[in-house]
mmCIF file of C-alpha atoms in Angstrom:
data_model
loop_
_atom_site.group_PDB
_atom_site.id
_atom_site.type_symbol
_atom_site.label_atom_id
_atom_site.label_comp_id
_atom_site.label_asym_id
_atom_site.label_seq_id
_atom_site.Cartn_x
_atom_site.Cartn_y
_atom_site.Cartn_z
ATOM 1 C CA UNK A 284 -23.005 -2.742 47.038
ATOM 2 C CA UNK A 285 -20.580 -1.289 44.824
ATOM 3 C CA UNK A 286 -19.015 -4.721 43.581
ATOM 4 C CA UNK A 287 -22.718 -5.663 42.476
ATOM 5 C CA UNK A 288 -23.069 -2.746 40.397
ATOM 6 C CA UNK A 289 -19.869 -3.817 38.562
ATOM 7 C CA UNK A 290 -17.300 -1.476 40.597
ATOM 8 C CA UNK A 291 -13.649 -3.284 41.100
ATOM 9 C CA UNK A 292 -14.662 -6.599 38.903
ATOM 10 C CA UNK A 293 -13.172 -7.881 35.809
ATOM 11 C CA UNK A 294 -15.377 -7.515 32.536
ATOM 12 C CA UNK A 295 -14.090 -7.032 28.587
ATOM 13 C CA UNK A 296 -16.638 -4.342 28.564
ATOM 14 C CA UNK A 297 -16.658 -0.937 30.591
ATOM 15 C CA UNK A 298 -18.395 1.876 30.707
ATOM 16 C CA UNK A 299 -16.221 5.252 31.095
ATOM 17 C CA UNK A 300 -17.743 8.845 30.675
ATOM 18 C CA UNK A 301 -20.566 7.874 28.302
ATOM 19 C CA UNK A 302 -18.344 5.547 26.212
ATOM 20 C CA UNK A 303 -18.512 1.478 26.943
ATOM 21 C CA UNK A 304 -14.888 0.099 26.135
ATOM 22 C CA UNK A 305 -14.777 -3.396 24.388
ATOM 23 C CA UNK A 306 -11.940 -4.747 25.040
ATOM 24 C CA UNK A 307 -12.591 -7.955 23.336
ATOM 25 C CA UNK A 308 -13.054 -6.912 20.168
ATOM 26 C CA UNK A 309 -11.022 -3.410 20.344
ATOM 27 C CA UNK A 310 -13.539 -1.002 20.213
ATOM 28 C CA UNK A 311 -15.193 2.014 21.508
ATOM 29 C CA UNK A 312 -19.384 2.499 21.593
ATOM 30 C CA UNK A 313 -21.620 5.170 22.540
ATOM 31 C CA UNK A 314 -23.808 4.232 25.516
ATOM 32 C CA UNK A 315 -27.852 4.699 25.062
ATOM 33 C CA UNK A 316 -28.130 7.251 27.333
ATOM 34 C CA UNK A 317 -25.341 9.138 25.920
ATOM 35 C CA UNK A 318 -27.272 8.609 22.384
ATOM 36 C CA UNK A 319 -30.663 9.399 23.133
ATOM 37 C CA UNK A 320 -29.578 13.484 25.203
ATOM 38 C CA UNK A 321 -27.864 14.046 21.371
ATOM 39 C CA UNK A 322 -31.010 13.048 19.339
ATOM 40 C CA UNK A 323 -32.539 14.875 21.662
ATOM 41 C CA UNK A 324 -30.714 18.577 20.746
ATOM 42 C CA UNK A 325 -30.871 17.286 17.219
ATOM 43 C CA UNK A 326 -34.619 16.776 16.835
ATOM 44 C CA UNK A 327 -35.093 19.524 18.888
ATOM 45 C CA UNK A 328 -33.613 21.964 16.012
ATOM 46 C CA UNK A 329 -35.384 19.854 13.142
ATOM 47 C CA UNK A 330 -37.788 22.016 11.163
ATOM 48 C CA UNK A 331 -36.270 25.666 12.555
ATOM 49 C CA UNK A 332 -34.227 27.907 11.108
ATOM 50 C CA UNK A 333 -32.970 30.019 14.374
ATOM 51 C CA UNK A 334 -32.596 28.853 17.598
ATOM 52 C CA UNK A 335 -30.971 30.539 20.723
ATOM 53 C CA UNK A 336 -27.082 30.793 21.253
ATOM 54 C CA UNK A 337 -27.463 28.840 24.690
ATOM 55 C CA UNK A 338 -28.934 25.977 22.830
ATOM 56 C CA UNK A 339 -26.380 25.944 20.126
ATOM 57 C CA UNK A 340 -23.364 26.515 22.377
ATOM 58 C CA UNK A 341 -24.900 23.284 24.384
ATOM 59 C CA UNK A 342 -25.276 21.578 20.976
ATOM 60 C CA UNK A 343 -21.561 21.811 20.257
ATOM 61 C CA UNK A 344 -20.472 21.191 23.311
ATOM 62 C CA UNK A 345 -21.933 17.784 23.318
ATOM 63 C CA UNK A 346 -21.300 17.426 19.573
ATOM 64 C CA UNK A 347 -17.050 18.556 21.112
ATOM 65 C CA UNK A 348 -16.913 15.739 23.376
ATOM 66 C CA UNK A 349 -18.451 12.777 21.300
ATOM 67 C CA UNK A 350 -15.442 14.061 18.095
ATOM 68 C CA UNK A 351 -12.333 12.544 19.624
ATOM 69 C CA UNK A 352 -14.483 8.672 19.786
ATOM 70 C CA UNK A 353 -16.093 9.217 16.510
ATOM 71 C CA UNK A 354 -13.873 9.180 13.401
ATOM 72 C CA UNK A 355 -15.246 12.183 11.063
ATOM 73 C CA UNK A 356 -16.479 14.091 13.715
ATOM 74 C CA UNK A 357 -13.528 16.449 14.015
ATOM 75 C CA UNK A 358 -14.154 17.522 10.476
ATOM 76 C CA UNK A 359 -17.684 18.850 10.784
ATOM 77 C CA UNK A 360 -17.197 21.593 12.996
ATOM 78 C CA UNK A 361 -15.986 24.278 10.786
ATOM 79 C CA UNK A 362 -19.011 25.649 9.373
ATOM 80 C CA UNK A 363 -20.737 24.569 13.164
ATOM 81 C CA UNK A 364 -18.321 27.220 14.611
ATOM 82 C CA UNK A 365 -18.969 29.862 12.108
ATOM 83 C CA UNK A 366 -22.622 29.833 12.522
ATOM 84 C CA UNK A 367 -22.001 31.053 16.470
ATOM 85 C CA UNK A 368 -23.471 34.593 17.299
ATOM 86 C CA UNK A 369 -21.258 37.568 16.944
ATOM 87 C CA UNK A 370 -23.642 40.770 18.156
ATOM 88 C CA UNK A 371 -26.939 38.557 18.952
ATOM 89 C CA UNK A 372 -28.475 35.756 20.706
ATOM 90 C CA UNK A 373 -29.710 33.620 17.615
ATOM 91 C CA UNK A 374 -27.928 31.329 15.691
ATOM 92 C CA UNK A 375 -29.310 31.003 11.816
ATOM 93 C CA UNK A 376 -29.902 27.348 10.690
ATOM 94 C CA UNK A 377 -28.240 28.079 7.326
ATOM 95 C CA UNK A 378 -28.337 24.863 4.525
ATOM 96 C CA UNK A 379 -24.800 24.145 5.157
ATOM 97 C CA UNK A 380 -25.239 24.157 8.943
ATOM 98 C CA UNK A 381 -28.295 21.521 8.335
ATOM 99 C CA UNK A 382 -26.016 19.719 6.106
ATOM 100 C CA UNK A 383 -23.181 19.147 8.911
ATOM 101 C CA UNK A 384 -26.030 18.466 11.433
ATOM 102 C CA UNK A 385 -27.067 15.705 8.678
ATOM 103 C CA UNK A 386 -24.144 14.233 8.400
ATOM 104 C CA UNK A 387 -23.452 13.796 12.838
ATOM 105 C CA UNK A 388 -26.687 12.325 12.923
ATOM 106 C CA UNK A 389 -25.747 9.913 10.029
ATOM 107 C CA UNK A 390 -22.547 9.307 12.589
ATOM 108 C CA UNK A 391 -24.625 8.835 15.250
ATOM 109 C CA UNK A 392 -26.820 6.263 13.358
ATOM 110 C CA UNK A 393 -23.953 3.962 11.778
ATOM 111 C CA UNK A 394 -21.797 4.403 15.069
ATOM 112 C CA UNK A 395 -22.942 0.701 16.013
ATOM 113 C CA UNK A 396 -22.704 -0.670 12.502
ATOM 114 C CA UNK A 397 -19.230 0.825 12.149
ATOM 115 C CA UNK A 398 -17.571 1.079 15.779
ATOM 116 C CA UNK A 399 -14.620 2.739 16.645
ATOM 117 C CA UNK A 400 -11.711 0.859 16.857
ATOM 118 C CA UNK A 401 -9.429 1.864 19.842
ATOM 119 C CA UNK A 402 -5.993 1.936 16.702
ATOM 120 C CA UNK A 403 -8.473 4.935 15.343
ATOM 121 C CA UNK A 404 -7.695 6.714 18.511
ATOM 122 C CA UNK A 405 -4.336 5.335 19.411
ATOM 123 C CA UNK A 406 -2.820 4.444 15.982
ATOM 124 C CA UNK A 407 -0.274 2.381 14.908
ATOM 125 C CA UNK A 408 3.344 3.976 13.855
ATOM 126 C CA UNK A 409 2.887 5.612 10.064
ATOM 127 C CA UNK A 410 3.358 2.767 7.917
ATOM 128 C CA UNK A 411 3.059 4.742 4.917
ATOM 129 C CA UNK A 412 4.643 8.218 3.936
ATOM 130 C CA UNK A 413 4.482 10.991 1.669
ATOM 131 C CA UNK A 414 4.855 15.026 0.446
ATOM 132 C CA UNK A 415 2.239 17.243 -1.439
ATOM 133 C CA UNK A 416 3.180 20.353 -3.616
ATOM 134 C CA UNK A 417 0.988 23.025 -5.258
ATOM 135 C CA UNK A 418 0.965 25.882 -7.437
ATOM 136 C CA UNK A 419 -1.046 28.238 -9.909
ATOM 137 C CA UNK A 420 -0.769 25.687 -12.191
ATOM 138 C CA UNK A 421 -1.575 22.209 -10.606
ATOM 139 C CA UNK A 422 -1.641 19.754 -7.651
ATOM 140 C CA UNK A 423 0.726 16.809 -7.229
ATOM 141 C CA UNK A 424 2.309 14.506 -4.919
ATOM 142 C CA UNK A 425 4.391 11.656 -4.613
ATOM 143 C CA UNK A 426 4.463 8.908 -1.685
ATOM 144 C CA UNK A 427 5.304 5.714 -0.518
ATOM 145 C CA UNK A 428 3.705 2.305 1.120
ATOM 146 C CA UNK A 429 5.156 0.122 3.837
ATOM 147 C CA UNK A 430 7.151 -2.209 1.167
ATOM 148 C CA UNK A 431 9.138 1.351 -0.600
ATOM 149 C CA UNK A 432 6.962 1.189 -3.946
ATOM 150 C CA UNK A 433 6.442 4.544 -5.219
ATOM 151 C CA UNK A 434 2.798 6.643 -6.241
ATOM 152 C CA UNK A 435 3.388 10.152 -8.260
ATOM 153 C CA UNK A 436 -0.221 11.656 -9.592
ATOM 154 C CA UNK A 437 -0.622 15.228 -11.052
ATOM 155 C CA UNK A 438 -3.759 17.286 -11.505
ATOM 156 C CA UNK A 439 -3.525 20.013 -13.768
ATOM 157 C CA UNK A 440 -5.747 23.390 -12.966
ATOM 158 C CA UNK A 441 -8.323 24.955 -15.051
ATOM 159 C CA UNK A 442 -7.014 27.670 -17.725
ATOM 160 C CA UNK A 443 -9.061 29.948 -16.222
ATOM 161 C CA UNK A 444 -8.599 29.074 -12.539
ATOM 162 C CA UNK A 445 -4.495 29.201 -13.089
ATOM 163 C CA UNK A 446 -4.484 32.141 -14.368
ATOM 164 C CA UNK A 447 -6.481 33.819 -11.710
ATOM 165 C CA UNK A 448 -4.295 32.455 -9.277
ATOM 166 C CA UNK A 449 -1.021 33.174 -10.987
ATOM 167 C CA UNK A 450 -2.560 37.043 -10.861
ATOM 168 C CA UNK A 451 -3.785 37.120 -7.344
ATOM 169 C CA UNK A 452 -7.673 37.373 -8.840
ATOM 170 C CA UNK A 453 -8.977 36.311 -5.135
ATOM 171 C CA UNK A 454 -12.955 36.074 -6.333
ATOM 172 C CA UNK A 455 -12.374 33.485 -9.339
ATOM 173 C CA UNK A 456 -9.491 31.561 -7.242
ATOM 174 C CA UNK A 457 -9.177 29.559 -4.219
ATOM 175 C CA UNK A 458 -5.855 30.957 -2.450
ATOM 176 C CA UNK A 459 -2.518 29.149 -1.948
ATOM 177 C CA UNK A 460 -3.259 27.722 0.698
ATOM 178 C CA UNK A 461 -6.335 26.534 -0.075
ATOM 179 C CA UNK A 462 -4.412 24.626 -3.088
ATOM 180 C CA UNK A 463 -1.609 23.265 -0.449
ATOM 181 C CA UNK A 464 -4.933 21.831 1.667
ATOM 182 C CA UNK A 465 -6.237 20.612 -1.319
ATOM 183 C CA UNK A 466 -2.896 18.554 -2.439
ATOM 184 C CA UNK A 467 -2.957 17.266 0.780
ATOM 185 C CA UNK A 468 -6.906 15.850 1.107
ATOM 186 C CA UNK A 469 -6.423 14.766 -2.529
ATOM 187 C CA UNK A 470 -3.764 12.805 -1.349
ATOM 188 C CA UNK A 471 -5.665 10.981 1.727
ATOM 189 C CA UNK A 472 -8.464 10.096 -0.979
ATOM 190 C CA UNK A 473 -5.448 8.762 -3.162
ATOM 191 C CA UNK A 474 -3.670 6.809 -0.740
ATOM 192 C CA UNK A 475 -7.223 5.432 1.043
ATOM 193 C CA UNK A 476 -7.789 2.894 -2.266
ATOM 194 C CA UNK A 477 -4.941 1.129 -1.565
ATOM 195 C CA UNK A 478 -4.205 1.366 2.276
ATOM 196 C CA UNK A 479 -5.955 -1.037 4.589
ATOM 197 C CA UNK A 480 -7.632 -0.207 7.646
ATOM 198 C CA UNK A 481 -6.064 0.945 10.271
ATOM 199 C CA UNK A 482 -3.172 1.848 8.546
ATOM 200 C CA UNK A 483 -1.713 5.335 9.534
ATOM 201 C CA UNK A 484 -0.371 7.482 6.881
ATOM 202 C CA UNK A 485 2.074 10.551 7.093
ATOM 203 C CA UNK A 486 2.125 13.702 5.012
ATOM 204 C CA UNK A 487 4.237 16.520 4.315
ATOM 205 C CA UNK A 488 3.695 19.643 3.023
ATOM 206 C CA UNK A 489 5.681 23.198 3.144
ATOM 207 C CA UNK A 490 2.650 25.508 3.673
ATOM 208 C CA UNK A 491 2.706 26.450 7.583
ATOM 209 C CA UNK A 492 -0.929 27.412 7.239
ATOM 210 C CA UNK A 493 -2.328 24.008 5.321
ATOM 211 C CA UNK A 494 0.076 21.797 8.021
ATOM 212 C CA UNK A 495 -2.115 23.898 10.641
ATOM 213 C CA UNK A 496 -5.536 23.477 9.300
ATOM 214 C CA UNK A 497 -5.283 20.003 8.481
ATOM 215 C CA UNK A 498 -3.987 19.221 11.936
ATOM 216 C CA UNK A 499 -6.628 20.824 13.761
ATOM 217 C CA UNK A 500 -9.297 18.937 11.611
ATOM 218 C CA UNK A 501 -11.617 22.441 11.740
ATOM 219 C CA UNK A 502 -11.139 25.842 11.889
ATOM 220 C CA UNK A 503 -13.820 28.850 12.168
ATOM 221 C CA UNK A 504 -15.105 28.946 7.981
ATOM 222 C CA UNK A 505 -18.304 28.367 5.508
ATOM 223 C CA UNK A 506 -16.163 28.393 2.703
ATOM 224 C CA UNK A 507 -13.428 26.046 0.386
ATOM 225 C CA UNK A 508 -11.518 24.962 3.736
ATOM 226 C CA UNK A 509 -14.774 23.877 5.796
ATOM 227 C CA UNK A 510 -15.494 21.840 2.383
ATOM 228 C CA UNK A 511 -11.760 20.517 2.399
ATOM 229 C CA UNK A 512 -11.346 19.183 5.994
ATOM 230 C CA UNK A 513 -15.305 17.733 5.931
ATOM 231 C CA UNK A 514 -13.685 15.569 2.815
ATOM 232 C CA UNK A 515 -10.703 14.688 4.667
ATOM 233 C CA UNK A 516 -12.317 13.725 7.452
ATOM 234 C CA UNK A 517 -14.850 11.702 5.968
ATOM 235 C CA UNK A 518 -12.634 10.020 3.530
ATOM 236 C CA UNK A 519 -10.771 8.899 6.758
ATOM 237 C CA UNK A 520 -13.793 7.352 8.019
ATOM 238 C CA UNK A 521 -14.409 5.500 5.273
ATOM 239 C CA UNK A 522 -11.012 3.612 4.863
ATOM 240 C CA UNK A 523 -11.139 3.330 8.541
ATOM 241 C CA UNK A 524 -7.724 4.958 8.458
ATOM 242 C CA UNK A 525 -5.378 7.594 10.040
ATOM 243 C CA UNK A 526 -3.419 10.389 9.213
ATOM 244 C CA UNK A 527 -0.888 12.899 10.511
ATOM 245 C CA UNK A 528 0.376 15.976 8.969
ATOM 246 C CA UNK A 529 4.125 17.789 8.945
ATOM 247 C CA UNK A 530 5.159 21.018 7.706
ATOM 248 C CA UNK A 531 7.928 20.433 5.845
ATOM 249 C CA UNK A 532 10.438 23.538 4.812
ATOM 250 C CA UNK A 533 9.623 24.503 0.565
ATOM 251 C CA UNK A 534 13.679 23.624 -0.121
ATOM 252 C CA UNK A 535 13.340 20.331 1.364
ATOM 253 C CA UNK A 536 10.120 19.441 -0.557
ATOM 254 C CA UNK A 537 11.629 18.440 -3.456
ATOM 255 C CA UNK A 538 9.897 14.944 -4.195
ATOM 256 C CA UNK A 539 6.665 16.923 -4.429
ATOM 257 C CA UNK A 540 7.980 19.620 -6.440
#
């Protein structure tokens, strides 16, 4: 009974906690049924603008478990998490929260078009390498492909912007930290024009707190980071590349600096 329902038999395609494996052509799919329950929470939020914190803590639960098979998906969960319920039992469907909901249903909706290839989830050695650097007065970066050529770029900060910075004016400036995550998603977005897929890239950078942040692909914000690590994480997507991040210590940093 079992063997006819595909149980102990040999197939290039196999279906394993909601995911079917190809192993054919090297990728991973969602299965139908999986696909329809998450339209389902989707549309069932379409139109509202509060819903209840049981429905939203089952929305990103599902929405949890689909992100480590769907490149981008890890990005989109910062301004997801800050919309959770602090004192009471609705959740407000602000325009950026619609806007991340948006963009998982787009994921859901080009997942077949664009599959996930199994080197997205279990990537190759970093073929390419490189360090980012900021302060109050620009970005920059310098890094290096498979074959040792060298790519330096600069980007210079506002007058106005570096100055508030330089004087630790917090409401006209992004902080740091913020810059150091910046650096280092500018660099991905460099670095994905001339990398092909499934290349895997890896950065350096000497802020603790930027290393963090861009390692854990989300963190608990509405703000510049959520907007930083939704870039990253689509940009990734869209090369169809990877990326790993190291902290590396300031005096060490010096190609960057």
């Amino acid at each position: 009974k079992k063997l006819k329902k595909g149980d102990a038999c040999f197939s290039t395609v196999k279906k394993i906690l909601g995911w079917l494996v190809d192993s054919a052509s090297q990728t991973l799919h969602i299965t139908a049924t999986r696909r329809t329950k998450i339209y389902d929470i989707l549309t069932d939020l379409d139109g509202k603008h509060r819903t209840t914190a049981k429905k939203w803590y089952r929305l990103l639960g599902t929405l949890h478990s689909l992100a480590p098979g769907l490149p981008g998906g890890r990005g989109l969960f910062s301004v997801l998490q800050h919309a959770m319920p602090t004192r009471n039992s609705r959740v407000r469907l602000t325009t950026g929260v619609r806007r991340n909901l948006a963009l998982w249903r787009h994921l859901l909706n080009t997942s077949e078009e664009r599959p996930t290839h199994l080197r997205e989830l279990f990537p190759h050695a970093p073929s390419w390498f490189g360090a980012t650097d900021a302060l109050s007065k620009g970005l920059g970066s310098v890094f290096f492909n498979k074959w040792g050529n060298a790519y330096v770029w600069q980007l210079a900060l506002p007058a106005v912007m570096s100055a508030a910075v330089a004087t630790g004016t917090k409401q006209a400036a992004p902080s740091m930290n913020n810059l150091e995550l910046a650096a280092h998603v500018a660099q991905i977005a460099h670095k994905s024009a001339h990398m092909r897929p499934l290349e895997h890239t890896l950065d350096g950078t000497d802020s603790t707190t930027a290393s963090a942040w861009a390692n854990r692909g989300s963190i608990t914000d509405n703000g510049v980071t959520a907007e930083l690590l939704r870039w990253k994480a689509l940009t990734l997507r869209g090369a169809g590349i990877t990326s790993s991040n190291a902290h590396v210590a300031g005096d060490l940093n010096f190609m960057a600096d």
